[in-house]
Coordinates of C-alpha atoms and ligand atoms in Angstrom, one line a residue:
M10 CA 37.0 -13.1 71.8
S11 CA 34.2 -14.1 74.0
R12 CA 33.5 -17.1 71.7
R13 CA 36.9 -18.4 72.3
R14 CA 37.1 -17.7 76.1
F15 CA 33.8 -19.7 76.5
Y16 CA 35.0 -22.7 74.8
F17 CA 38.7 -23.3 75.4
P18 CA 38.3 -24.7 78.9
L19 CA 36.2 -27.5 77.3
L20 CA 39.1 -28.8 75.4
C21 CA 40.8 -30.5 78.4
L22 CA 44.3 -29.7 77.4
C23 CA 45.5 -29.1 80.9
A24 CA 49.3 -29.2 81.4
L25 CA 50.6 -31.1 84.3
P26 CA 54.1 -30.9 85.8
V27 CA 56.6 -32.9 83.7
A28 CA 57.6 -36.2 85.4
A29 CA 60.0 -38.4 83.5
R30 CA 58.2 -41.5 82.3
H31 CA 59.1 -44.3 80.0
P32 CA 57.0 -45.5 77.2
V33 CA 55.1 -48.7 77.7
R34 CA 57.2 -51.3 75.8
E35 CA 55.8 -54.6 74.5
R36 CA 56.8 -57.1 71.8
N37 CA 53.6 -57.8 69.9
A38 CA 50.8 -55.2 69.9
M39 CA 49.9 -51.9 71.4
V40 CA 47.0 -49.6 71.9
V41 CA 47.3 -46.0 73.0
A42 CA 44.0 -44.1 73.6
Q43 CA 42.8 -41.2 75.7
E44 CA 40.6 -43.2 78.1
P45 CA 41.7 -46.4 79.8
H46 CA 38.5 -48.5 79.3
A47 CA 38.8 -47.9 75.6
T48 CA 42.5 -48.9 75.6
D49 CA 41.6 -52.1 77.5
I50 CA 38.9 -53.0 75.0
G51 CA 41.3 -52.5 72.1
V52 CA 43.8 -54.8 73.7
A53 CA 41.2 -57.4 74.3
V54 CA 40.1 -57.4 70.7
L55 CA 43.8 -57.8 69.6
K56 CA 44.4 -60.6 72.1
S57 CA 41.3 -62.4 70.7
G58 CA 42.9 -62.4 67.2
G59 CA 41.3 -59.1 65.9
N60 CA 43.5 -56.9 63.7
A61 CA 44.2 -53.2 64.1
V62 CA 41.1 -52.1 62.3
D63 CA 38.9 -54.4 64.3
A64 CA 40.4 -52.9 67.4
A65 CA 40.0 -49.4 66.1
V66 CA 36.2 -50.0 65.6
A67 CA 35.8 -51.3 69.1
V68 CA 37.9 -48.5 70.6
A69 CA 36.0 -45.8 68.7
F70 CA 32.6 -47.2 69.9
A71 CA 33.9 -47.5 73.5
L72 CA 35.1 -43.9 73.5
A73 CA 31.7 -42.8 72.3
V74 CA 30.5 -44.0 75.7
T75 CA 33.3 -43.3 78.1
H76 CA 34.8 -40.1 76.6
P77 CA 31.7 -38.2 75.5
A78 CA 33.5 -34.9 75.2
A79 CA 35.0 -36.2 71.9
G80 CA 34.3 -39.9 71.4
N81 CA 31.2 -40.0 69.3
L82 CA 28.5 -41.4 67.1
G83 CA 27.3 -37.8 66.3
G84 CA 30.5 -36.5 64.8
G85 CA 33.2 -37.5 62.3
G86 CA 36.9 -38.0 61.7
F87 CA 39.7 -39.7 59.8
L88 CA 41.2 -43.2 60.0
L89 CA 44.6 -43.8 58.4
V90 CA 45.4 -47.5 57.9
R91 CA 48.7 -49.1 56.8
T92 CA 48.7 -52.9 56.6
A93 CA 51.8 -55.0 57.3
K94 CA 52.0 -55.6 53.6
G95 CA 52.3 -51.8 53.0
E96 CA 48.8 -51.1 51.7
T97 CA 47.5 -47.8 52.8
A98 CA 44.0 -46.2 53.0
F99 CA 42.6 -43.0 54.4
F100 CA 38.9 -43.2 55.5
D101 CA 37.4 -39.7 55.4
F102 CA 34.2 -39.8 57.5
R103 CA 34.2 -36.1 58.2
E104 CA 30.8 -34.5 58.7
R105 CA 29.2 -32.8 55.7
A106 CA 27.2 -29.6 55.7
P107 CA 23.5 -30.4 55.5
G108 CA 21.8 -30.0 52.0
K109 CA 20.0 -26.9 53.2
A110 CA 23.1 -25.2 54.5
T111 CA 23.8 -21.8 53.1
R112 CA 26.9 -19.6 52.9
D113 CA 25.7 -17.0 55.4
M114 CA 23.6 -19.1 57.7
Y115 CA 25.5 -18.0 60.8
L116 CA 25.3 -14.2 60.1
D117 CA 22.6 -12.0 61.6
A118 CA 20.8 -9.3 59.8
A119 CA 23.6 -6.9 60.4
G120 CA 26.1 -9.4 58.9
K121 CA 27.6 -10.2 62.3
L122 CA 28.5 -13.8 63.3
T123 CA 26.1 -15.5 65.6
R124 CA 27.0 -18.3 68.0
D125 CA 24.8 -20.7 66.1
S126 CA 27.8 -22.5 64.5
L127 CA 28.9 -23.5 68.0
V128 CA 25.9 -24.1 70.2
G129 CA 22.6 -25.9 69.5
W130 CA 21.0 -27.9 66.7
R131 CA 22.0 -25.7 63.8
A132 CA 25.7 -26.2 64.6
A133 CA 25.7 -29.8 63.5
G134 CA 27.0 -31.3 60.3
V135 CA 25.8 -34.7 59.1
P136 CA 27.6 -37.2 61.3
G137 CA 30.1 -39.6 59.6
T138 CA 31.5 -41.8 62.3
V139 CA 29.3 -44.9 62.1
H140 CA 29.5 -44.9 58.3
G141 CA 33.3 -44.5 58.4
L142 CA 33.8 -47.3 61.0
E143 CA 31.7 -49.7 59.0
T144 CA 33.4 -48.8 55.7
A145 CA 36.8 -49.4 57.2
H146 CA 35.6 -52.7 58.8
K147 CA 34.2 -53.9 55.5
R148 CA 37.6 -53.3 53.8
F149 CA 40.0 -54.5 56.5
G150 CA 38.2 -56.0 59.4
G151 CA 38.4 -59.6 60.3
K152 CA 36.1 -60.0 63.4
P153 CA 32.3 -59.9 63.2
W154 CA 31.0 -56.3 63.5
A155 CA 28.5 -57.0 66.3
G156 CA 31.2 -58.3 68.6
L157 CA 33.2 -55.1 68.2
V158 CA 30.2 -52.9 69.2
E159 CA 29.3 -55.2 72.1
P160 CA 31.9 -53.9 74.7
A161 CA 30.6 -50.4 74.1
I162 CA 27.0 -51.5 74.8
Q163 CA 28.1 -53.0 78.1
L164 CA 29.8 -49.8 79.0
A165 CA 26.8 -47.8 78.1
R166 CA 24.7 -49.8 80.5
G167 CA 26.9 -48.4 83.2
F168 CA 30.6 -47.7 84.0
P169 CA 32.4 -46.0 86.8
V170 CA 33.1 -42.3 86.2
S171 CA 36.8 -41.4 86.4
Y172 CA 38.1 -38.3 88.1
A173 CA 38.9 -36.9 84.7
L174 CA 35.4 -37.4 83.3
A175 CA 33.8 -36.0 86.5
E176 CA 35.9 -32.8 86.2
S177 CA 35.3 -32.6 82.5
L178 CA 31.5 -32.8 82.9
K179 CA 31.5 -30.2 85.7
N180 CA 33.7 -27.9 83.5
S181 CA 31.2 -28.2 80.7
A182 CA 28.0 -27.7 82.8
K183 CA 27.3 -24.3 81.3
L184 CA 27.0 -25.8 77.8
L185 CA 25.3 -29.1 78.7
S186 CA 22.8 -27.6 81.1
R187 CA 21.3 -25.6 78.2
F188 CA 19.8 -28.7 76.7
P189 CA 17.4 -30.9 78.7
E190 CA 18.5 -34.3 77.5
S191 CA 22.2 -33.4 78.1
N192 CA 21.4 -31.9 81.4
R193 CA 19.6 -35.1 82.5
I194 CA 22.1 -37.6 81.2
F195 CA 25.4 -36.0 81.8
L196 CA 24.7 -33.6 84.7
R197 CA 22.0 -35.6 86.5
N198 CA 19.8 -32.5 86.4
G199 CA 22.2 -30.5 88.5
H200 CA 23.8 -33.3 90.6
P201 CA 27.1 -33.7 88.9
Y202 CA 28.8 -37.1 88.9
E203 CA 31.6 -37.7 91.2
K204 CA 34.5 -40.1 90.7
D205 CA 33.5 -43.8 90.9
E206 CA 29.8 -43.2 90.6
T207 CA 28.1 -45.1 87.8
L208 CA 27.1 -43.3 84.6
A209 CA 24.4 -45.3 82.8
Q210 CA 23.3 -44.3 79.3
P211 CA 20.5 -46.7 78.5
E212 CA 19.3 -44.8 75.4
L213 CA 22.9 -44.9 74.0
A214 CA 23.0 -48.6 74.8
R215 CA 19.9 -49.2 72.7
T216 CA 21.2 -47.1 69.8
L217 CA 24.4 -49.1 69.9
E218 CA 22.5 -52.4 70.0
R219 CA 20.7 -51.4 66.8
I220 CA 24.0 -50.5 65.2
A221 CA 25.5 -53.8 66.3
Q222 CA 22.5 -55.7 64.9
H223 CA 21.8 -53.8 61.6
G224 CA 25.1 -51.9 60.9
A225 CA 25.5 -48.4 59.7
R226 CA 22.3 -48.5 57.6
E227 CA 20.3 -48.4 60.8
F228 CA 22.0 -45.1 61.8
Y229 CA 21.5 -43.5 58.4
E230 CA 18.1 -44.9 57.3
G231 CA 16.5 -46.8 60.2
E232 CA 15.0 -45.8 63.5
T233 CA 18.0 -43.8 64.6
A234 CA 17.9 -41.8 61.4
R235 CA 14.2 -41.1 61.7
K236 CA 14.5 -40.0 65.4
L237 CA 17.4 -37.8 64.6
A238 CA 15.7 -36.1 61.7
Q239 CA 12.5 -35.6 63.7
A240 CA 14.5 -34.1 66.6
M241 CA 16.4 -31.9 64.2
Q242 CA 13.3 -30.5 62.8
A243 CA 11.8 -29.9 66.2
G244 CA 15.0 -28.2 67.4
G245 CA 15.4 -26.0 64.4
G246 CA 18.4 -27.8 62.9
L247 CA 18.9 -28.5 59.2
I248 CA 19.8 -32.2 59.0
T249 CA 17.1 -34.2 57.1
L250 CA 16.5 -37.9 56.5
E251 CA 17.9 -37.4 53.0
D252 CA 21.1 -35.9 54.3
L253 CA 21.6 -39.0 56.5
K254 CA 20.7 -41.4 53.7
D255 CA 23.1 -39.6 51.3
Y256 CA 26.1 -39.6 53.7
R257 CA 29.1 -41.4 52.2
T258 CA 32.6 -42.1 53.6
V259 CA 35.3 -41.2 51.1
V260 CA 38.2 -43.5 50.9
R261 CA 41.1 -41.3 49.8
K262 CA 44.7 -41.8 49.0
P263 CA 46.8 -40.7 51.9
L264 CA 49.3 -37.8 51.4
T265 CA 52.9 -39.0 51.3
G266 CA 56.3 -37.4 51.5
S267 CA 59.6 -37.7 53.1
Y268 CA 61.6 -36.0 55.9
H269 CA 65.2 -36.6 56.9
G270 CA 65.1 -40.1 55.4
Y271 CA 61.7 -41.1 56.9
D272 CA 58.6 -41.8 54.7
V273 CA 55.6 -39.8 55.9
I274 CA 52.1 -40.9 55.3
S275 CA 49.4 -38.5 56.5
A276 CA 46.0 -36.9 56.1
P277 CA 45.0 -35.4 52.7
P278 CA 42.4 -32.6 52.3
P279 CA 39.8 -32.0 53.6
S280 CA 42.3 -32.2 56.4
S281 CA 44.9 -29.5 56.4
G282 CA 47.1 -31.7 58.6
G283 CA 49.1 -33.7 56.1
V284 CA 49.7 -30.6 53.8
G285 CA 50.7 -28.6 56.9
L286 CA 53.0 -31.3 58.2
L287 CA 54.7 -31.8 54.8
Q288 CA 55.0 -28.1 54.2
M289 CA 56.6 -27.5 57.5
M290 CA 58.9 -30.5 57.1
G291 CA 59.8 -29.3 53.6
M292 CA 60.9 -25.9 55.0
L293 CA 62.8 -27.5 57.8
E294 CA 64.6 -30.0 55.7
D295 CA 68.1 -28.7 54.8
S296 CA 67.6 -25.7 57.1
G297 CA 69.9 -27.2 59.7
Y298 CA 67.6 -25.8 62.4
Q299 CA 68.2 -28.8 64.6
K300 CA 71.9 -28.0 65.2
H301 CA 70.7 -25.4 67.7
G302 CA 69.3 -28.2 69.9
A303 CA 65.9 -29.2 71.1
G304 CA 64.1 -26.5 73.1
S305 CA 66.7 -23.8 72.2
A306 CA 65.4 -20.4 71.3
A307 CA 67.0 -20.5 67.9
A308 CA 65.3 -23.8 67.0
I309 CA 61.9 -22.7 68.4
H310 CA 62.2 -19.5 66.5
Y311 CA 62.9 -21.3 63.2
V312 CA 60.1 -23.8 63.6
A313 CA 57.7 -21.1 64.6
E314 CA 58.5 -19.1 61.4
V315 CA 57.9 -22.3 59.4
M316 CA 54.5 -22.7 61.2
R317 CA 53.6 -19.1 60.5
R318 CA 54.1 -19.6 56.8
S319 CA 52.3 -22.9 56.6
Y320 CA 49.2 -21.6 58.5
A321 CA 49.1 -18.6 56.2
D322 CA 48.7 -21.0 53.3
R323 CA 46.1 -22.9 55.1
S324 CA 44.0 -19.8 55.4
E325 CA 43.6 -19.5 51.7
H326 CA 44.5 -22.7 49.8
L327 CA 42.9 -25.6 51.6
A328 CA 39.4 -26.8 51.7
D329 CA 37.3 -29.9 50.8
P330 CA 38.9 -31.1 47.5
D331 CA 35.5 -32.2 46.2
F332 CA 34.4 -28.5 46.1
F333 CA 37.7 -26.5 45.7
K334 CA 40.7 -27.1 43.6
V335 CA 43.5 -27.5 46.2
P336 CA 46.9 -26.6 44.6
L337 CA 48.4 -29.6 46.3
S338 CA 51.5 -30.1 44.2
G339 CA 52.2 -26.4 44.2
L340 CA 51.9 -26.2 48.0
L341 CA 54.3 -29.1 48.4
S342 CA 56.8 -28.4 45.7
K343 CA 60.4 -28.2 46.8
Q344 CA 61.0 -25.0 44.9
Y345 CA 58.0 -23.3 46.5
L346 CA 59.0 -24.4 50.0
A347 CA 62.6 -23.3 49.4
R348 CA 61.2 -19.9 48.4
Q349 CA 59.1 -19.7 51.5
R350 CA 62.1 -20.8 53.7
A351 CA 64.3 -18.1 52.1
G352 CA 62.1 -15.4 53.8
I353 CA 62.9 -16.7 57.3
Q354 CA 65.5 -14.7 59.2
P355 CA 67.4 -16.6 61.9
D356 CA 67.4 -13.7 64.4
R357 CA 64.2 -11.8 63.7
A358 CA 60.6 -12.8 63.8
S359 CA 58.6 -11.9 60.7
T360 CA 55.3 -10.3 61.2
S361 CA 52.2 -12.0 60.0
D362 CA 51.4 -8.8 58.0
E363 CA 54.4 -9.4 55.9
V364 CA 53.8 -13.1 55.6
R365 CA 50.8 -13.5 53.4
P366 CA 49.4 -16.8 52.0
G367 CA 52.0 -17.8 49.3
K368 CA 51.5 -18.1 45.6
P369 CA 52.0 -21.8 44.9
S370 CA 51.7 -22.9 41.2
P371 CA 48.2 -24.0 40.4
E372 CA 47.4 -27.7 40.3
E373 CA 48.6 -29.1 37.0
S374 CA 46.0 -31.9 36.8
T375 CA 43.9 -31.0 38.3
E376 CA 37.6 -31.8 72.1
T377 CA 38.5 -34.5 69.4
T378 CA 40.3 -37.6 70.4
H379 CA 43.0 -39.8 68.8
F380 CA 44.2 -43.3 69.2
S381 CA 46.9 -45.3 67.7
I382 CA 47.0 -49.1 67.3
V383 CA 49.6 -51.7 66.0
D384 CA 48.6 -55.3 65.9
Q385 CA 50.6 -58.6 66.1
Q386 CA 51.0 -58.7 62.3
G387 CA 52.3 -55.1 62.1
N388 CA 49.1 -53.5 60.7
A389 CA 48.7 -50.0 62.0
A390 CA 45.6 -47.8 62.5
A391 CA 45.6 -44.1 63.5
L392 CA 42.2 -42.7 64.1
T393 CA 41.2 -39.1 65.1
Y394 CA 37.6 -38.2 65.4
T395 CA 35.6 -35.5 67.0
I396 CA 32.5 -33.5 67.6
N397 CA 34.7 -30.4 67.5
G398 CA 34.4 -28.4 70.7
G399 CA 34.2 -30.5 74.0
Y400 CA 30.7 -32.1 74.1
G401 CA 30.1 -30.7 70.6
N402 CA 27.0 -28.4 70.2
G403 CA 25.8 -29.5 73.6
V404 CA 22.7 -31.3 72.3
T405 CA 22.0 -34.9 73.2
V406 CA 19.4 -36.3 70.8
P407 CA 16.3 -37.3 72.8
G408 CA 15.9 -41.1 72.8
L409 CA 19.2 -41.8 71.1
G410 CA 21.6 -40.8 73.9
F411 CA 24.4 -39.3 71.8
L412 CA 25.8 -35.8 71.5
L413 CA 25.9 -33.9 68.2
N414 CA 28.9 -32.1 66.7
N415 CA 29.4 -28.4 66.2
E416 CA 31.7 -29.1 63.2
M417 CA 30.0 -26.4 61.1
D418 CA 32.2 -23.9 63.0
D419 CA 35.2 -25.4 61.1
F420 CA 33.9 -23.7 58.0
A421 CA 34.7 -20.0 57.4
A422 CA 31.3 -19.0 58.7
K423 CA 32.4 -15.5 57.8
P424 CA 35.5 -15.6 55.7
G425 CA 38.2 -13.5 57.3
E426 CA 36.8 -13.8 60.8
P427 CA 38.4 -16.1 63.4
N428 CA 36.6 -19.3 64.4
L429 CA 36.7 -21.3 67.6
F430 CA 40.4 -22.0 67.2
S431 CA 41.1 -18.4 66.2
L432 CA 41.8 -19.7 62.7
V433 CA 41.2 -17.1 60.0
Q434 CA 40.0 -18.9 56.9
G435 CA 39.0 -17.8 53.4
E436 CA 36.5 -18.2 50.6
A437 CA 37.8 -21.7 49.8
N438 CA 36.3 -23.0 53.1
A439 CA 33.0 -21.1 52.9
I440 CA 29.8 -23.1 53.7
Q441 CA 28.2 -25.0 50.8
P442 CA 25.6 -27.7 50.9
N443 CA 27.2 -31.2 51.3
K444 CA 30.7 -29.8 51.7
R445 CA 33.1 -31.0 54.4
P446 CA 34.6 -28.3 56.6
L447 CA 38.4 -28.0 56.5
S448 CA 40.0 -29.9 59.4
S449 CA 43.3 -29.9 61.2
M450 CA 43.1 -33.6 62.3
T451 CA 46.4 -35.3 61.4
P452 CA 46.6 -39.1 61.8
T453 CA 50.0 -39.9 60.6
I454 CA 52.4 -42.9 60.1
L455 CA 56.1 -42.7 59.5
L456 CA 58.3 -45.5 58.0
K457 CA 62.0 -46.0 58.4
D458 CA 63.7 -48.0 55.7
G459 CA 60.3 -49.0 54.5
K460 CA 59.2 -50.4 57.8
L461 CA 56.6 -49.2 60.3
F462 CA 58.3 -46.7 62.6
L463 CA 55.8 -44.2 64.2
V464 CA 52.0 -44.1 64.4
L465 CA 50.6 -40.9 65.9
G466 CA 47.9 -38.2 66.0
A467 CA 46.2 -35.8 68.4
P468 CA 43.2 -33.7 69.3
G469 CA 43.8 -30.0 69.9
G470 CA 42.1 -28.0 67.1
S471 CA 44.5 -25.9 65.1
R472 CA 47.3 -27.0 67.4
I473 CA 47.0 -30.6 66.2
I474 CA 49.3 -30.1 63.3
T475 CA 52.1 -28.3 65.2
G476 CA 51.8 -30.8 68.1
V477 CA 52.2 -33.8 65.8
L478 CA 55.0 -32.0 64.0
Q479 CA 57.0 -31.4 67.2
V480 CA 56.7 -35.0 68.4
I481 CA 58.0 -36.2 65.0
L482 CA 60.9 -33.7 65.1
N483 CA 61.7 -34.7 68.7
V484 CA 62.0 -38.3 67.5
T485 CA 63.6 -37.9 64.1
D486 CA 65.9 -34.9 64.8
F487 CA 66.6 -35.0 68.5
G488 CA 66.7 -38.8 69.1
M489 CA 64.0 -38.9 71.8
N490 CA 61.9 -42.0 72.6
A491 CA 58.1 -41.9 72.2
Q492 CA 57.4 -40.8 75.7
E493 CA 60.1 -38.1 75.9
A494 CA 59.1 -36.8 72.5
I495 CA 55.5 -36.4 73.7
D496 CA 56.3 -35.0 77.2
A497 CA 58.7 -32.3 76.0
A498 CA 57.2 -28.8 76.2
R499 CA 55.6 -27.6 72.9
F500 CA 54.9 -24.3 71.3
H501 CA 52.5 -23.1 68.6
H502 CA 52.2 -20.4 65.9
Q503 CA 49.3 -20.3 63.5
W504 CA 50.1 -17.1 61.6
L505 CA 47.1 -15.3 63.0
P506 CA 46.9 -14.2 65.7
D507 CA 50.5 -13.1 65.4
K508 CA 51.9 -14.6 68.5
L509 CA 54.1 -17.5 69.6
S510 CA 52.3 -19.5 72.2
L511 CA 54.4 -21.6 74.7
E512 CA 53.4 -24.3 77.1
R513 CA 54.8 -24.0 80.6
G514 CA 58.2 -25.6 80.8
F515 CA 60.4 -23.3 78.7
S516 CA 63.1 -21.4 80.7
P517 CA 62.9 -17.7 81.3
D518 CA 66.2 -17.3 79.4
T519 CA 64.7 -19.0 76.3
I520 CA 61.6 -16.9 76.5
A521 CA 63.7 -13.7 76.7
L522 CA 65.7 -14.7 73.6
L523 CA 62.5 -15.3 71.7
K524 CA 61.1 -12.0 72.7
A525 CA 64.4 -10.4 71.7
R526 CA 63.8 -11.8 68.2
G527 CA 60.5 -10.0 68.0
H528 CA 58.0 -12.7 68.9
A529 CA 54.9 -11.8 70.9
V530 CA 55.0 -14.6 73.4
D531 CA 52.1 -15.9 75.5
T532 CA 51.6 -19.0 77.7
I533 CA 49.0 -21.6 76.9
S534 CA 47.9 -24.7 78.8
G535 CA 48.6 -27.2 76.1
V536 CA 49.5 -27.8 72.4
A537 CA 47.5 -30.9 71.4
L538 CA 47.4 -34.4 73.1
V539 CA 49.6 -36.8 71.2
E540 CA 49.1 -40.5 71.4
A541 CA 52.0 -42.4 69.7
I542 CA 53.4 -45.8 69.1
M543 CA 57.0 -46.2 68.0
A544 CA 58.4 -49.4 66.5
E545 CA 62.1 -49.9 67.4
K546 CA 64.5 -52.7 67.8
G547 CA 61.8 -55.3 67.9
W548 CA 59.7 -53.4 70.5
L549 CA 56.6 -51.4 70.3
A550 CA 56.8 -48.3 72.5
G551 CA 53.5 -46.7 73.4
G552 CA 53.6 -43.1 74.6
T553 CA 50.5 -41.4 76.0
D554 CA 50.3 -37.6 76.6
R555 CA 51.0 -36.4 80.1
R556 CA 48.6 -33.6 79.3
G557 CA 45.7 -36.0 79.3
H558 CA 44.4 -39.1 81.1
G559 CA 45.1 -41.8 78.5
K560 CA 46.6 -45.2 78.7
A561 CA 49.1 -47.2 76.6
E562 CA 48.9 -51.0 76.9
G563 CA 50.0 -53.9 74.8
F564 CA 51.3 -57.4 75.1
Ligands
DON605 O1 38.7 -30.9 62.6 C1 39.2 -30.1 63.3 O2 40.3 -29.5 62.9 C2 38.6 -29.7 64.6 N1 37.2 -29.9 64.5 C3 39.3 -30.5 65.7 C4 38.7 -30.1 67.1 C5 39.6 -30.5 68.2 O3 40.7 -31.0 68.0 C6 39.1 -30.2 69.5 N2 39.8 -30.8 70.6 N3 40.6 -30.5 71.3

């Protein structure tokens, strides 16, 4: 419990009162990101003739400077690309467990979980971001690499702190002040930044300059790698020079399916996002749940029951596919999902005791941030990346200026015990050297009649998948525009703990009806932060989440 209470404020999912807003509508191109400088840089790249992947690289490097809670060089993530010609690719640059990682590395002598998977040097997995961005750029980019890193270098030399960043840094002072370099750079040794003061990060600027000049090799084999490995050793972490040198992005085939006539393209394992999304959609399809209306107790109940079942499967059947045989076709088969749906009662909540992970057929053959971009040609990029908790493991690498992740906590550090996001996970996701921890990040693209329709994704830990699902349902089943779909109040169920969590914004009558069905209801500050672009009637409509401080802009 205390693990969770300490960290959740760092995730910045604060709900604000709902005010009706329209999406930003433009004809040609659109960027929606969680921090305005980053959005502006993406738009500038597109205006200068760069494509969606060029813009994604520039936005990702910019966020590593201006949104240090989640934007990163020291973490990892996923990038989903769909070109205007219909080619798709999923860049998996998720962190990997260091070669010296062991199954029980976060247990003390009594077998109890320590906090080492969350705080400090030992919590870090081998970063993938720089490798992933370069891999995507080599495949799809058009503009020279160095020019895409340049705007981030400028920002690292100094940029005005926003109200949101000042508050976020203050709220994370407890974590950041534990590590001298983080305390010095981000908290000015106890004199927190106020809005409009300049945050200069000269060490980060120099790291970015080297990356601009020499590419990802510099990060994984050059001066940056050497400094990182030395600091790791001094700090008691596990990442070595070999781990860095061996790091590889995996280009995977995106997971695809359909829902109510839309084609869905989403994240394959080691993300649980695409499987979760398609499982939930598979159970909802043909259920008729939508006839009850958006926000009705009957519809919320039904969707929550679907969530419960999918997250139960997540706990047992999903992990890094390079280490564990994920029964993908079983989990997504129509028959299996129909069987799962048959257990849902319209007027009574199941208990998570009675809903166990299902038995799909075995496989026959075998504080995160998200941005969405569509360019003038109709190429789309959806990128979610993270250092896991807000400001990761709290450690800024001396001399390099970037924070490290605490992604090792996404493993089942002790199978059966909840992690930072209260997710209970099993043996499949136990720690092994070089394995990628199971993720919930869900960059997703929808097509309508074969044409680009929706590009979206979100941060929010375990709530990412349910957040993305609800925005899609609001658009496809309830006819909302991109902004309405994002702004509508959301809810979340993840099997365990057995409770239905609601954002503020549901009526007392609705809540009473849900309780009457047997749901244990609680109120939470937010379910994910969704950033979406919808293509409709010749317009691109950008929606940015009212729960955050992002910006949609296009031309
Ligand atoms: O990969 C995952 O599922 C998590 N590390 C994501 C963390 C996250 O979204 C935190 N942000 N709010």
